[in-house]
Amino acid sequence: MKNNMNYPLISVITVSYNAVLTIEQTILSVINQTYLNIEYIIIDGGSTDGTVNVIKKYADKIAYWVSESDKGIYDAMNKGISKATGNWVNFMNAGDLFIDNEVLSKFCSSSILKQVMDFNHVADIIVGQDLHVNEHNKIVSRSVLPRRYNLLHFYITTIPHQSCFIRASLLKKYYYDTSLKIVSDWKFYLQSIVLGGHSVAAYNNVIVICNPRGASSDN
């Protein structure tokens, strides 16, 4: 599929470390998407538990991957951002899953993306919904998108990066602050949305099923 305005290239970045039990289902969730214009990037932090062997199994479906030590999750995410060549970036970390194999096709044919493309590239961040499941795969929550993002919103919560699509140029402008262990997301959104004035569009459909043992959940 050609990279054009009708079919934007989406860079999906997976960050992993010793995730042999979950990495394969995440990889399959990405490579089985019916949407073809995907650039898949995996940044592994030097896993020693067999994660790399799983990645190698699907190497022909991955645009770029590396396994090396890093300074934490945001350093790994920054490495992925630096390699991304897509119009939009989505972070689908080890253990997280797209809701189904059609989700990117539906998103890229949706009216919200067409509006963003038609109206002078207004939105730099498109936020979808996410489902959180427990260890028994039972749904425990579904995100509700606010009508407006402001400082109060980010005082209470943040935007899960798994369920949003961020313009690559915006990520390359700010990158993530690697000095913050698990809350660099907050800083990025505050910088770009609240302080930088970059706009957000809501996509009221579920994008992702979030792993209950994600990095932020563990902390």
mmCIF file of N, CA, C and O in Angstrom, residues 70-126:
data_model
loop_
_atom_site.group_PDB
_atom_site.id
_atom_site.type_symbol
_atom_site.label_atom_id
_atom_site.label_comp_id
_atom_site.label_asym_id
_atom_site.label_seq_id
_atom_site.Cartn_x
_atom_site.Cartn_y
_atom_site.Cartn_z
ATOM 1 N N ASP A 70 19.134 -0.333 27.785
ATOM 2 C CA ASP A 70 18.674 1.047 27.676
ATOM 3 C C ASP A 70 18.544 1.638 29.075
ATOM 4 O O ASP A 70 18.846 0.985 30.075
ATOM 5 N N LYS A 71 18.068 2.868 29.132
ATOM 6 C CA LYS A 71 17.947 3.570 30.402
ATOM 7 C C LYS A 71 16.519 3.571 30.948
ATOM 8 O O LYS A 71 16.165 4.382 31.790
ATOM 9 N N GLY A 72 15.708 2.647 30.451
ATOM 10 C CA GLY A 72 14.332 2.565 30.914
ATOM 11 C C GLY A 72 13.346 2.656 29.769
ATOM 12 O O GLY A 72 13.713 2.810 28.596
ATOM 13 N N ILE A 73 12.069 2.583 30.108
ATOM 14 C CA ILE A 73 11.016 2.495 29.099
ATOM 15 C C ILE A 73 10.978 3.707 28.173
ATOM 16 O O ILE A 73 10.783 3.579 26.966
ATOM 17 N N TYR A 74 11.214 4.900 28.710
ATOM 18 C CA TYR A 74 11.123 6.093 27.863
ATOM 19 C C TYR A 74 12.335 6.236 26.948
ATOM 20 O O TYR A 74 12.223 6.774 25.842
ATOM 21 N N ASP A 75 13.470 5.745 27.394
ATOM 22 C CA ASP A 75 14.639 5.711 26.511
ATOM 23 C C ASP A 75 14.351 4.779 25.343
ATOM 24 O O ASP A 75 14.653 5.100 24.184
ATOM 25 N N ALA A 76 13.739 3.632 25.634
ATOM 26 C CA ALA A 76 13.383 2.683 24.580
ATOM 27 C C ALA A 76 12.341 3.288 23.630
ATOM 28 O O ALA A 76 12.434 3.137 22.406
ATOM 29 N N MET A 77 11.355 3.984 24.181
ATOM 30 C CA MET A 77 10.346 4.621 23.337
ATOM 31 C C MET A 77 10.975 5.684 22.453
ATOM 32 O O MET A 77 10.632 5.813 21.266
ATOM 33 N N ASN A 78 11.919 6.434 23.000
ATOM 34 C CA ASN A 78 12.615 7.444 22.195
ATOM 35 C C ASN A 78 13.407 6.811 21.058
ATOM 36 O O ASN A 78 13.478 7.365 19.952
ATOM 37 N N LYS A 79 14.005 5.653 21.323
ATOM 38 C CA LYS A 79 14.724 4.950 20.262
ATOM 39 C C LYS A 79 13.768 4.575 19.131
ATOM 40 O O LYS A 79 14.101 4.692 17.952
ATOM 41 N N GLY A 80 12.580 4.128 19.521
ATOM 42 C CA GLY A 80 11.579 3.788 18.506
ATOM 43 C C GLY A 80 11.132 5.000 17.721
ATOM 44 O O GLY A 80 10.986 4.948 16.495
ATOM 45 N N ILE A 81 10.932 6.118 18.421
ATOM 46 C CA ILE A 81 10.532 7.357 17.754
ATOM 47 C C ILE A 81 11.585 7.784 16.737
ATOM 48 O O ILE A 81 11.262 8.214 15.621
ATOM 49 N N SER A 82 12.841 7.663 17.102
ATOM 50 C CA SER A 82 13.920 8.096 16.204
ATOM 51 C C SER A 82 13.967 7.259 14.925
ATOM 52 O O SER A 82 14.445 7.726 13.889
ATOM 53 N N LYS A 83 13.476 6.027 14.998
ATOM 54 C CA LYS A 83 13.477 5.146 13.822
ATOM 55 C C LYS A 83 12.188 5.253 13.014
ATOM 56 O O LYS A 83 12.122 4.805 11.871
ATOM 57 N N ALA A 84 11.156 5.834 13.597
ATOM 58 C CA ALA A 84 9.851 5.878 12.934
ATOM 59 C C ALA A 84 9.855 6.819 11.731
ATOM 60 O O ALA A 84 10.350 7.941 11.814
ATOM 61 N N THR A 85 9.279 6.371 10.644
ATOM 62 C CA THR A 85 9.148 7.194 9.440
ATOM 63 C C THR A 85 7.687 7.414 9.068
ATOM 64 O O THR A 85 7.398 8.007 8.031
ATOM 65 N N GLY A 86 6.771 6.931 9.901
ATOM 66 C CA GLY A 86 5.351 7.047 9.607
ATOM 67 C C GLY A 86 4.789 8.429 9.862
ATOM 68 O O GLY A 86 5.444 9.294 10.456
ATOM 69 N N ASN A 87 3.550 8.637 9.418
ATOM 70 C CA ASN A 87 2.824 9.880 9.691
ATOM 71 C C ASN A 87 2.372 9.928 11.144
ATOM 72 O O ASN A 87 2.370 10.989 11.772
ATOM 73 N N TRP A 88 1.953 8.755 11.647
ATOM 74 C CA TRP A 88 1.435 8.637 13.003
ATOM 75 C C TRP A 88 2.187 7.534 13.742
ATOM 76 O O TRP A 88 2.639 6.567 13.135
ATOM 77 N N VAL A 89 2.286 7.682 15.059
ATOM 78 C CA VAL A 89 2.949 6.688 15.897
ATOM 79 C C VAL A 89 1.961 6.171 16.933
ATOM 80 O O VAL A 89 1.223 6.944 17.561
ATOM 81 N N ASN A 90 1.949 4.866 17.104
ATOM 82 C CA ASN A 90 1.171 4.217 18.158
ATOM 83 C C ASN A 90 2.122 3.312 18.935
ATOM 84 O O ASN A 90 2.928 2.603 18.350
ATOM 85 N N PHE A 91 2.022 3.356 20.259
ATOM 86 C CA PHE A 91 2.848 2.487 21.101
ATOM 87 C C PHE A 91 2.016 1.312 21.588
ATOM 88 O O PHE A 91 1.032 1.498 22.316
ATOM 89 N N MET A 92 2.380 0.116 21.149
ATOM 90 C CA MET A 92 1.685 -1.099 21.555
ATOM 91 C C MET A 92 2.705 -1.976 22.276
ATOM 92 O O MET A 92 3.388 -2.795 21.674
ATOM 93 N N ASN A 93 2.820 -1.757 23.571
ATOM 94 C CA ASN A 93 3.888 -2.400 24.316
ATOM 95 C C ASN A 93 3.591 -3.866 24.625
ATOM 96 O O ASN A 93 2.449 -4.321 24.527
ATOM 97 N N ALA A 94 4.615 -4.599 24.975
ATOM 98 C CA ALA A 94 4.502 -6.037 25.183
ATOM 99 C C ALA A 94 3.396 -6.355 26.180
ATOM 100 O O ALA A 94 3.380 -5.844 27.294
ATOM 101 N N GLY A 95 2.461 -7.190 25.762
ATOM 102 C CA GLY A 95 1.329 -7.563 26.588
ATOM 103 C C GLY A 95 0.050 -6.880 26.184
ATOM 104 O O GLY A 95 -1.043 -7.368 26.479
ATOM 105 N N ASP A 96 0.157 -5.729 25.510
ATOM 106 C CA ASP A 96 -1.029 -5.012 25.041
ATOM 107 C C ASP A 96 -1.439 -5.550 23.666
ATOM 108 O O ASP A 96 -0.610 -6.021 22.894
ATOM 109 N N LEU A 97 -2.745 -5.438 23.363
ATOM 110 C CA LEU A 97 -3.273 -5.998 22.123
ATOM 111 C C LEU A 97 -4.222 -5.022 21.450
ATOM 112 O O LEU A 97 -5.024 -4.374 22.127
ATOM 113 N N PHE A 98 -4.164 -4.944 20.135
ATOM 114 C CA PHE A 98 -5.220 -4.252 19.411
ATOM 115 C C PHE A 98 -6.526 -5.013 19.640
ATOM 116 O O PHE A 98 -6.523 -6.246 19.765
ATOM 117 N N ILE A 99 -7.633 -4.303 19.702
ATOM 118 C CA ILE A 99 -8.918 -4.912 20.040
ATOM 119 C C ILE A 99 -9.314 -5.996 19.040
ATOM 120 O O ILE A 99 -9.943 -6.992 19.395
ATOM 121 N N ASP A 100 -8.936 -5.824 17.765
ATOM 122 C CA ASP A 100 -9.177 -6.852 16.756
ATOM 123 C C ASP A 100 -8.268 -6.573 15.562
ATOM 124 O O ASP A 100 -7.515 -5.591 15.548
ATOM 125 N N ASN A 101 -8.341 -7.433 14.566
ATOM 126 C CA ASN A 101 -7.453 -7.303 13.403
ATOM 127 C C ASN A 101 -7.882 -6.216 12.428
ATOM 128 O O ASN A 101 -7.146 -5.898 11.493
ATOM 129 N N GLU A 102 -9.064 -5.648 12.639
ATOM 130 C CA GLU A 102 -9.590 -4.635 11.731
ATOM 131 C C GLU A 102 -9.424 -3.216 12.264
ATOM 132 O O GLU A 102 -9.754 -2.259 11.564
ATOM 133 N N VAL A 103 -8.922 -3.061 13.475
ATOM 134 C CA VAL A 103 -9.001 -1.759 14.139
ATOM 135 C C VAL A 103 -8.255 -0.659 13.386
ATOM 136 O O VAL A 103 -8.753 0.465 13.277
ATOM 137 N N LEU A 104 -7.090 -0.942 12.824
ATOM 138 C CA LEU A 104 -6.355 0.100 12.102
ATOM 139 C C LEU A 104 -7.013 0.419 10.765
ATOM 140 O O LEU A 104 -7.006 1.573 10.332
ATOM 141 N N SER A 105 -7.583 -0.586 10.128
ATOM 142 C CA SER A 105 -8.324 -0.327 8.885
ATOM 143 C C SER A 105 -9.520 0.562 9.154
ATOM 144 O O SER A 105 -9.808 1.503 8.401
ATOM 145 N N LYS A 106 -10.233 0.276 10.228
ATOM 146 C CA LYS A 106 -11.398 1.089 10.589
ATOM 147 C C LYS A 106 -10.981 2.514 10.940
ATOM 148 O O LYS A 106 -11.622 3.486 10.552
ATOM 149 N N PHE A 107 -9.897 2.631 11.685
ATOM 150 C CA PHE A 107 -9.422 3.950 12.078
ATOM 151 C C PHE A 107 -9.016 4.769 10.859
ATOM 152 O O PHE A 107 -9.383 5.945 10.733
ATOM 153 N N CYS A 108 -8.280 4.161 9.953
ATOM 154 C CA CYS A 108 -7.756 4.905 8.805
ATOM 155 C C CYS A 108 -8.819 5.195 7.750
ATOM 156 O O CYS A 108 -8.587 6.006 6.854
ATOM 157 N N SER A 109 -9.972 4.564 7.856
ATOM 158 C CA SER A 109 -11.070 4.886 6.947
ATOM 159 C C SER A 109 -12.158 5.689 7.653
ATOM 160 O O SER A 109 -13.203 5.967 7.065
ATOM 161 N N SER A 110 -11.891 6.079 8.897
ATOM 162 C CA SER A 110 -12.902 6.765 9.690
ATOM 163 C C SER A 110 -13.017 8.232 9.298
ATOM 164 O O SER A 110 -12.104 8.830 8.740
ATOM 165 N N SER A 111 -14.158 8.805 9.652
ATOM 166 C CA SER A 111 -14.388 10.211 9.345
ATOM 167 C C SER A 111 -13.456 11.116 10.137
ATOM 168 O O SER A 111 -13.056 12.173 9.662
ATOM 169 N N ILE A 112 -13.064 10.705 11.343
ATOM 170 C CA ILE A 112 -12.202 11.558 12.168
ATOM 171 C C ILE A 112 -10.842 11.745 11.508
ATOM 172 O O ILE A 112 -10.312 12.858 11.459
ATOM 173 N N LEU A 113 -10.277 10.683 10.962
ATOM 174 C CA LEU A 113 -8.970 10.828 10.317
ATOM 175 C C LEU A 113 -9.112 11.639 9.037
ATOM 176 O O LEU A 113 -8.258 12.465 8.718
ATOM 177 N N LYS A 114 -10.202 11.447 8.300
ATOM 178 C CA LYS A 114 -10.431 12.231 7.082
ATOM 179 C C LYS A 114 -10.546 13.717 7.417
ATOM 180 O O LYS A 114 -10.007 14.574 6.718
ATOM 181 N N GLN A 115 -11.228 14.010 8.519
ATOM 182 C CA GLN A 115 -11.360 15.409 8.930
ATOM 183 C C GLN A 115 -10.006 16.007 9.285
ATOM 184 O O GLN A 115 -9.692 17.142 8.933
ATOM 185 N N VAL A 116 -9.178 15.224 9.984
ATOM 186 C CA VAL A 116 -7.847 15.701 10.354
ATOM 187 C C VAL A 116 -7.024 15.976 9.103
ATOM 188 O O VAL A 116 -6.316 16.982 9.010
ATOM 189 N N MET A 117 -7.118 15.084 8.132
ATOM 190 C CA MET A 117 -6.354 15.257 6.908
ATOM 191 C C MET A 117 -6.876 16.440 6.073
ATOM 192 O O MET A 117 -6.114 17.172 5.470
ATOM 193 N N ASP A 118 -8.196 16.626 6.066
ATOM 194 C CA ASP A 118 -8.791 17.663 5.214
ATOM 195 C C ASP A 118 -8.618 19.070 5.775
ATOM 196 O O ASP A 118 -8.427 20.024 5.035
ATOM 197 N N PHE A 119 -8.720 19.203 7.100
ATOM 198 C CA PHE A 119 -8.720 20.530 7.696
ATOM 199 C C PHE A 119 -7.330 20.956 8.168
ATOM 200 O O PHE A 119 -7.080 21.153 9.350
ATOM 201 N N ASN A 120 -6.421 21.037 7.222
ATOM 202 C CA ASN A 120 -5.083 21.588 7.483
ATOM 203 C C ASN A 120 -4.347 20.896 8.627
ATOM 204 O O ASN A 120 -3.639 21.523 9.398
ATOM 205 N N HIS A 121 -4.512 19.608 8.729
ATOM 206 C CA HIS A 121 -3.778 18.830 9.739
ATOM 207 C C HIS A 121 -3.986 19.403 11.142
ATOM 208 O O HIS A 121 -3.054 19.614 11.899
ATOM 209 N N VAL A 122 -5.231 19.667 11.502
ATOM 210 C CA VAL A 122 -5.503 20.332 12.769
ATOM 211 C C VAL A 122 -5.031 19.522 13.964
ATOM 212 O O VAL A 122 -4.321 20.025 14.828
ATOM 213 N N ALA A 123 -5.437 18.272 14.069
ATOM 214 C CA ALA A 123 -5.115 17.478 15.260
ATOM 215 C C ALA A 123 -3.744 16.832 15.139
ATOM 216 O O ALA A 123 -3.379 16.293 14.099
ATOM 217 N N ASP A 124 -2.993 16.900 16.231
ATOM 218 C CA ASP A 124 -1.699 16.229 16.288
ATOM 219 C C ASP A 124 -1.767 14.952 17.112
ATOM 220 O O ASP A 124 -0.851 14.135 17.069
ATOM 221 N N ILE A 125 -2.845 14.790 17.879
ATOM 222 C CA ILE A 125 -3.032 13.594 18.690
ATOM 223 C C ILE A 125 -4.481 13.148 18.532
ATOM 224 O O ILE A 125 -5.397 13.948 18.714
ATOM 225 N N ILE A 126 -4.682 11.890 18.161
ATOM 226 C CA ILE A 126 -6.025 11.330 18.060
ATOM 227 C C ILE A 126 -6.146 10.254 19.130
ATOM 228 O O ILE A 126 -5.378 9.293 19.146
#
